[in-house]
Tab-separated table of C-alpha atoms in Angstrom:
chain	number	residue	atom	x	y	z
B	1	UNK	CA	-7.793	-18.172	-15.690
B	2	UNK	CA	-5.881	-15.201	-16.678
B	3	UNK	CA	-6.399	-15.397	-20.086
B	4	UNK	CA	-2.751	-14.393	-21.576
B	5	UNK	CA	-1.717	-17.164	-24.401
B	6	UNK	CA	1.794	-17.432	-24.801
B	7	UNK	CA	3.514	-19.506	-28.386
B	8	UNK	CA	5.672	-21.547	-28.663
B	9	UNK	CA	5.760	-23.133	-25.193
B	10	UNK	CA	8.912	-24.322	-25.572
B	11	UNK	CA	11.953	-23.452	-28.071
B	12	UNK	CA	15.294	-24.889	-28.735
B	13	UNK	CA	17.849	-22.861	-30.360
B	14	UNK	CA	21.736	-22.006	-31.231
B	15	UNK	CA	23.813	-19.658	-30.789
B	16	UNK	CA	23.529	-16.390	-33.493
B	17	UNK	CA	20.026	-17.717	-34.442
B	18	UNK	CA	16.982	-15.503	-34.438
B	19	UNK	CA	13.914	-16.162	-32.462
B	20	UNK	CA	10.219	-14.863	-32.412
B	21	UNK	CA	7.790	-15.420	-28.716
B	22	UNK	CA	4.168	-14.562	-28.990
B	23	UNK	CA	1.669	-12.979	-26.713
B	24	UNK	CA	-2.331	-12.302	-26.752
B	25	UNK	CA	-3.190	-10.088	-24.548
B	26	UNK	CA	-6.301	-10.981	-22.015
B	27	UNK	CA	-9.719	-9.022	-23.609
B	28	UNK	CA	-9.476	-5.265	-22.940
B	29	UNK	CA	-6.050	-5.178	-21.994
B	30	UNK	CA	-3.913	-2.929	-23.740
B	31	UNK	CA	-0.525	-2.760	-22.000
B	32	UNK	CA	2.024	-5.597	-22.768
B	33	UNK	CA	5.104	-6.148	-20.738
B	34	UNK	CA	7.653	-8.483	-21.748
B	35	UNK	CA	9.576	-9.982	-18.562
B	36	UNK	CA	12.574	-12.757	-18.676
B	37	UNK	CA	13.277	-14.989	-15.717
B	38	UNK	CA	16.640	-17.021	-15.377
B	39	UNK	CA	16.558	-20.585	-13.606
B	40	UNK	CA	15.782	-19.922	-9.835
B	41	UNK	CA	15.947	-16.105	-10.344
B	42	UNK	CA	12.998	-13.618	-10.043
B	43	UNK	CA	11.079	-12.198	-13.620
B	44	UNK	CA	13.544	-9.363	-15.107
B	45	UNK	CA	12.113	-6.819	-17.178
B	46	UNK	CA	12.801	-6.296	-20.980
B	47	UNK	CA	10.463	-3.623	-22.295
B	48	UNK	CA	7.001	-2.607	-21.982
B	49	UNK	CA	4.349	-1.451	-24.841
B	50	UNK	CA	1.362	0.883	-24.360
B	51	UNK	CA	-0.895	1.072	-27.121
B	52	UNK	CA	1.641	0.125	-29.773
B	53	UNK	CA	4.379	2.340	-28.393
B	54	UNK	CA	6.993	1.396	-26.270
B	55	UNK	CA	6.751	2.980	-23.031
B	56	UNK	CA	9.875	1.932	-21.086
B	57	UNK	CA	12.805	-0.713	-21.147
B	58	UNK	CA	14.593	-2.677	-18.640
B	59	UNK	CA	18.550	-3.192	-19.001
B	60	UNK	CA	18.639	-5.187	-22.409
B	61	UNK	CA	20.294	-4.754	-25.444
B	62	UNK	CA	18.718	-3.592	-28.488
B	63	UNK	CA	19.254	-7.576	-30.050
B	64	UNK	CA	16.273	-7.682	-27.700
B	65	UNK	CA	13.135	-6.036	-29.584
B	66	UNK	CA	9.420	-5.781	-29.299
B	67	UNK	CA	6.137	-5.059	-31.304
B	68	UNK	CA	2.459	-4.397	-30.249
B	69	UNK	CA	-0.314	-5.196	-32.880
B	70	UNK	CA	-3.667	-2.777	-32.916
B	71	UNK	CA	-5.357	-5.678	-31.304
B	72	UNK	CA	-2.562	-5.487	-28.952
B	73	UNK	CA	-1.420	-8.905	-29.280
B	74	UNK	CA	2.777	-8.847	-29.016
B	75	UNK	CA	5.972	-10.189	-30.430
B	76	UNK	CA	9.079	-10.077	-28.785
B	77	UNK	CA	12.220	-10.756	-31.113
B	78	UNK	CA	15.738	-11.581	-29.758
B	79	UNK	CA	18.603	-11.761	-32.780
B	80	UNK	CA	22.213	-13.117	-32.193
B	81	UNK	CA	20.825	-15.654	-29.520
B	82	UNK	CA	23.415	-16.143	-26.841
B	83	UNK	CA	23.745	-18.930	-24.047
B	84	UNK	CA	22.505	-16.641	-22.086
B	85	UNK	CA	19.242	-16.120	-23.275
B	86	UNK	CA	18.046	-19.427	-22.356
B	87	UNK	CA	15.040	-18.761	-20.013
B	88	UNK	CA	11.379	-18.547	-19.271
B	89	UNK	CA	9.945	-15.747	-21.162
B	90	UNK	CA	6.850	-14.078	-20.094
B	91	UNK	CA	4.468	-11.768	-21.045
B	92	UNK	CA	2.148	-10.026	-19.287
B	93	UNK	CA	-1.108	-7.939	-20.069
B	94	UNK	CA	-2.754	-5.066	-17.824
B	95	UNK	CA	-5.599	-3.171	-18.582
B	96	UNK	CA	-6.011	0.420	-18.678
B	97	UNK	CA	-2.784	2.398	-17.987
B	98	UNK	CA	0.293	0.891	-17.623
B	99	UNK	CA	0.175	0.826	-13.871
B	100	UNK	CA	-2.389	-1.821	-13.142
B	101	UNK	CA	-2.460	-5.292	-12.096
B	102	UNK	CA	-0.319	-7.269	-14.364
B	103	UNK	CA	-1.273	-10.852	-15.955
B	104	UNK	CA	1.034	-12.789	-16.931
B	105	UNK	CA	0.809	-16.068	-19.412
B	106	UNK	CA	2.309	-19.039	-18.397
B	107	UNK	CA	5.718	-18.038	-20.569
B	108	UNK	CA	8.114	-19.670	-23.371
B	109	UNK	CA	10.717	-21.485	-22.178
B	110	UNK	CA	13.430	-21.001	-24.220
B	111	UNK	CA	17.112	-23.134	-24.368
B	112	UNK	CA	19.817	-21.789	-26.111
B	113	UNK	CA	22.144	-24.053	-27.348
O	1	UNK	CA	20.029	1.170	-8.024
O	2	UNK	CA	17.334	-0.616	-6.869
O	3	UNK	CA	17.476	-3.776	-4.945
O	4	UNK	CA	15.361	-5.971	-3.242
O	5	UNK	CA	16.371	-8.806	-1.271
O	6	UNK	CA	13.654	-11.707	-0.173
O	7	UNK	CA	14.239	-14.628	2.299
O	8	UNK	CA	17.241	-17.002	0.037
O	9	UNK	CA	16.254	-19.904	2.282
O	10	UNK	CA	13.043	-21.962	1.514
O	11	UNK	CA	10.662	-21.842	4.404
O	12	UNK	CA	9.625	-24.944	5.468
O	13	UNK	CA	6.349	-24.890	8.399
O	14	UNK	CA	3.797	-27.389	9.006
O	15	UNK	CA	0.064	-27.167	7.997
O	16	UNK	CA	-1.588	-24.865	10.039
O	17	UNK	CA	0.970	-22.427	11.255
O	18	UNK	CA	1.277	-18.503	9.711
O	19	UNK	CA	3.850	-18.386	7.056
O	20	UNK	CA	6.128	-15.094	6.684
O	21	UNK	CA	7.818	-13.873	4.268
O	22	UNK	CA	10.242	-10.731	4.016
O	23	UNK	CA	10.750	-8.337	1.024
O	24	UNK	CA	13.220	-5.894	1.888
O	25	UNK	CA	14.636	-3.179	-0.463
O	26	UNK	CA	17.101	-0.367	-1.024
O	27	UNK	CA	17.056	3.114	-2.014
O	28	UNK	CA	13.898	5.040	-2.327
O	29	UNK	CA	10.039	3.379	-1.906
O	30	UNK	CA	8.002	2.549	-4.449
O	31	UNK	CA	4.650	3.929	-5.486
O	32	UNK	CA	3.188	0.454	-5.466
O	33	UNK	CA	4.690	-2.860	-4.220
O	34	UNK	CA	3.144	-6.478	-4.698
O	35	UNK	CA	3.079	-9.578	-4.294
O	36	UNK	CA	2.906	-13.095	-6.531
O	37	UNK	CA	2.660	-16.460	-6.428
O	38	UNK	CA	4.870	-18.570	-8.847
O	39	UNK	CA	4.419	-21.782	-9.347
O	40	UNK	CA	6.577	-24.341	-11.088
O	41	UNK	CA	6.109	-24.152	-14.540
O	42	UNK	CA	4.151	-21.333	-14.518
O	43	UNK	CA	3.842	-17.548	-15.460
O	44	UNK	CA	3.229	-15.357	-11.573
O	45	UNK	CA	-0.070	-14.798	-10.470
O	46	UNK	CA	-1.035	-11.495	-8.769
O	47	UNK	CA	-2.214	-11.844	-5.163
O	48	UNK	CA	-2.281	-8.246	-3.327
O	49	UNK	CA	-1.089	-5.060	-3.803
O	50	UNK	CA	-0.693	-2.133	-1.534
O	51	UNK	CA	0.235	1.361	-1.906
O	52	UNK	CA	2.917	3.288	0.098
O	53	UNK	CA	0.542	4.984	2.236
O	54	UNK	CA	-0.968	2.200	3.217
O	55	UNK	CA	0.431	0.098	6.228
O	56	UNK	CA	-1.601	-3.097	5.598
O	57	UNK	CA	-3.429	-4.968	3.033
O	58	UNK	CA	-5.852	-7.827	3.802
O	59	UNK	CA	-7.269	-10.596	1.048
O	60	UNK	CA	-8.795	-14.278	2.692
O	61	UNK	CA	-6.040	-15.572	4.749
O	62	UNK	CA	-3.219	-13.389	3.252
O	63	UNK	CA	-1.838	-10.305	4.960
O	64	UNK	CA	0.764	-7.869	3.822
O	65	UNK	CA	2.486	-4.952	5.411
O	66	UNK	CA	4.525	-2.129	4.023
O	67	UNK	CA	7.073	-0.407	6.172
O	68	UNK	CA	8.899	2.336	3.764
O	69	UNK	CA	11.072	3.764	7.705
O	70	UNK	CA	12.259	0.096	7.771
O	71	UNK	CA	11.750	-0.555	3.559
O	72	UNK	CA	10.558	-3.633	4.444
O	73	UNK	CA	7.126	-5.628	3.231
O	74	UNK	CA	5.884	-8.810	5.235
O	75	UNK	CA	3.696	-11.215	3.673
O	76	UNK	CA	1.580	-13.407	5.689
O	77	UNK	CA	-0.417	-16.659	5.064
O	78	UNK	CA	-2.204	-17.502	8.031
O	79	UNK	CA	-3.870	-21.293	8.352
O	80	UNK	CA	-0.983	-22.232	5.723
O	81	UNK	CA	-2.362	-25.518	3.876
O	82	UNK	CA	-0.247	-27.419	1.415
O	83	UNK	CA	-1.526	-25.981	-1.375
O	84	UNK	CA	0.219	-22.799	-0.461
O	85	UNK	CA	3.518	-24.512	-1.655
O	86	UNK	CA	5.172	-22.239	-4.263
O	87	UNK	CA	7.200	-19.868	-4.499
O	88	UNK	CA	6.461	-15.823	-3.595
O	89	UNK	CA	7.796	-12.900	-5.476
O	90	UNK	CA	7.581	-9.516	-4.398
O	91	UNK	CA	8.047	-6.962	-6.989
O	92	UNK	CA	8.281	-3.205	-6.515
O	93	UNK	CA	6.257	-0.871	-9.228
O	94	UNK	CA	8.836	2.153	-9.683
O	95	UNK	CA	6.431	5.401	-10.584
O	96	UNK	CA	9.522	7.095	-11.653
O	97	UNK	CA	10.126	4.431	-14.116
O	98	UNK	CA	6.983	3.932	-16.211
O	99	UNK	CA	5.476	1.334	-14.156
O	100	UNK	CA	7.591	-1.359	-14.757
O	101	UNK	CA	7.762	-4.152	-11.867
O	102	UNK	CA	11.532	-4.462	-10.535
O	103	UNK	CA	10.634	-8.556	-8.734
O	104	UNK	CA	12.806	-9.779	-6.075
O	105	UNK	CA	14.261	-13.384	-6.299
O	106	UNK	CA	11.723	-14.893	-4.767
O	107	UNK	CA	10.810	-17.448	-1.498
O	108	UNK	CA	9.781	-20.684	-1.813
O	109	UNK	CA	7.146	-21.997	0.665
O	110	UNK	CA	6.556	-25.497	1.647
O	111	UNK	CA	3.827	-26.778	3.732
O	112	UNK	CA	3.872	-29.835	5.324
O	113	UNK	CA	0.320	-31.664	6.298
């Protein structure tokens, strides 16, 4: 059991709408990296936050934003939803610095319609 | 930039035999490379990881190897059961950039009793 919640589990949406995805961390973790992963494709990062900063992104656009809470729980926001968004989105927690083994939840699946 | 490129095909062996899979990638080696297990539904889970100056990793009845001449990493299940069926990711862990985990597409694995 990792111990990484993600909400909701699932999501349907439309196009231009806003959306919020959740994440607690596993105990003790505090490194947060926010991953999304098309329909037979592998995980793709999106950004990555270190105790509440953000400490690297993938090749996303800034629609595509993130927070880290002091108990370093995370949100990741996506505005102007497009078709393409629809995927599994999925979070992962490591402990220590950001290069340790990563956790990951079980993911949102998101459909964009 | 960087690419990685795992088996397309599904592997298909019977219960019993060693399972390989190939991760091959472009460009320069990573500090870090491992390996997950996907399965449907489901965030990744970590299995092994092994560093670039290390030719081979051993966990149970899982083996990895890291070439960085040939930029290749083979992943091995030996005694393959069907409970091995899922798919495997490998994912490369960039030092120059912050730790974040660059995954390939990923194989899936089915073992037949």
């Amino acid at each position: 059991e990792t111990g990484v919640t993600q909400s909701p589990t699932h999501l349907i949406k439309t196009r231009g709408q806003q959306v919020t995805l959740r994440c607690s961390s596993q105990s003790g973790h505090n490194t947060v990296s926010w991953y999304q992963q098309a329909l037979g494709q592998g995980p793709q990062f999106i950004f990555q936050y270190y105790r509440e900063e953000e400490n690297g992104r993938g090749n996303f656009p800034p629609r595509f934003s993130g927070l880290q809470f002091p108990n370093y729980s995370s949100e990741l926001n996506v505005n102007a939803l497009e078709l393409d968004d629809s995927a599994l989105y999925l979070c992962a927690s490591s402990s220590r610095g950001p290069r340790e083994t990563q956790y990951f939840g079980p993911g949102t699946r998101l459909l964009v319609l | 930039s960087q690419k990685i490129e795992q088996n397309s095909e599904a592997l298909n062996i019977q219960e019993g035999k060693t399972a390989t899979l190939t991760c091959n990638y472009t460009n320069y080696s990573p500090a870090y490379l491992q390996w997950y297990r996907q399965d449907p539904g489901r965030g990744p889970v970590f299995l092994l990881l092994i560093r670039e100056n290390e030719k081979e990793k051993r966990k149970e009845r899982l083996k990895v190897t890291f070439d960085t001449t040939l930029k290749q990493s083979l992943f091995h299940i030996t005694a393959s059961q069907p409970a091995d069926s899922a798919t495997y990711l490998c994912a490369l862990d960039m030092e120059s950039q912050g730790g974040k985990l660059i995954f390939g597409q990923g194989t899936e694995l089915s073992v037949k009793p």
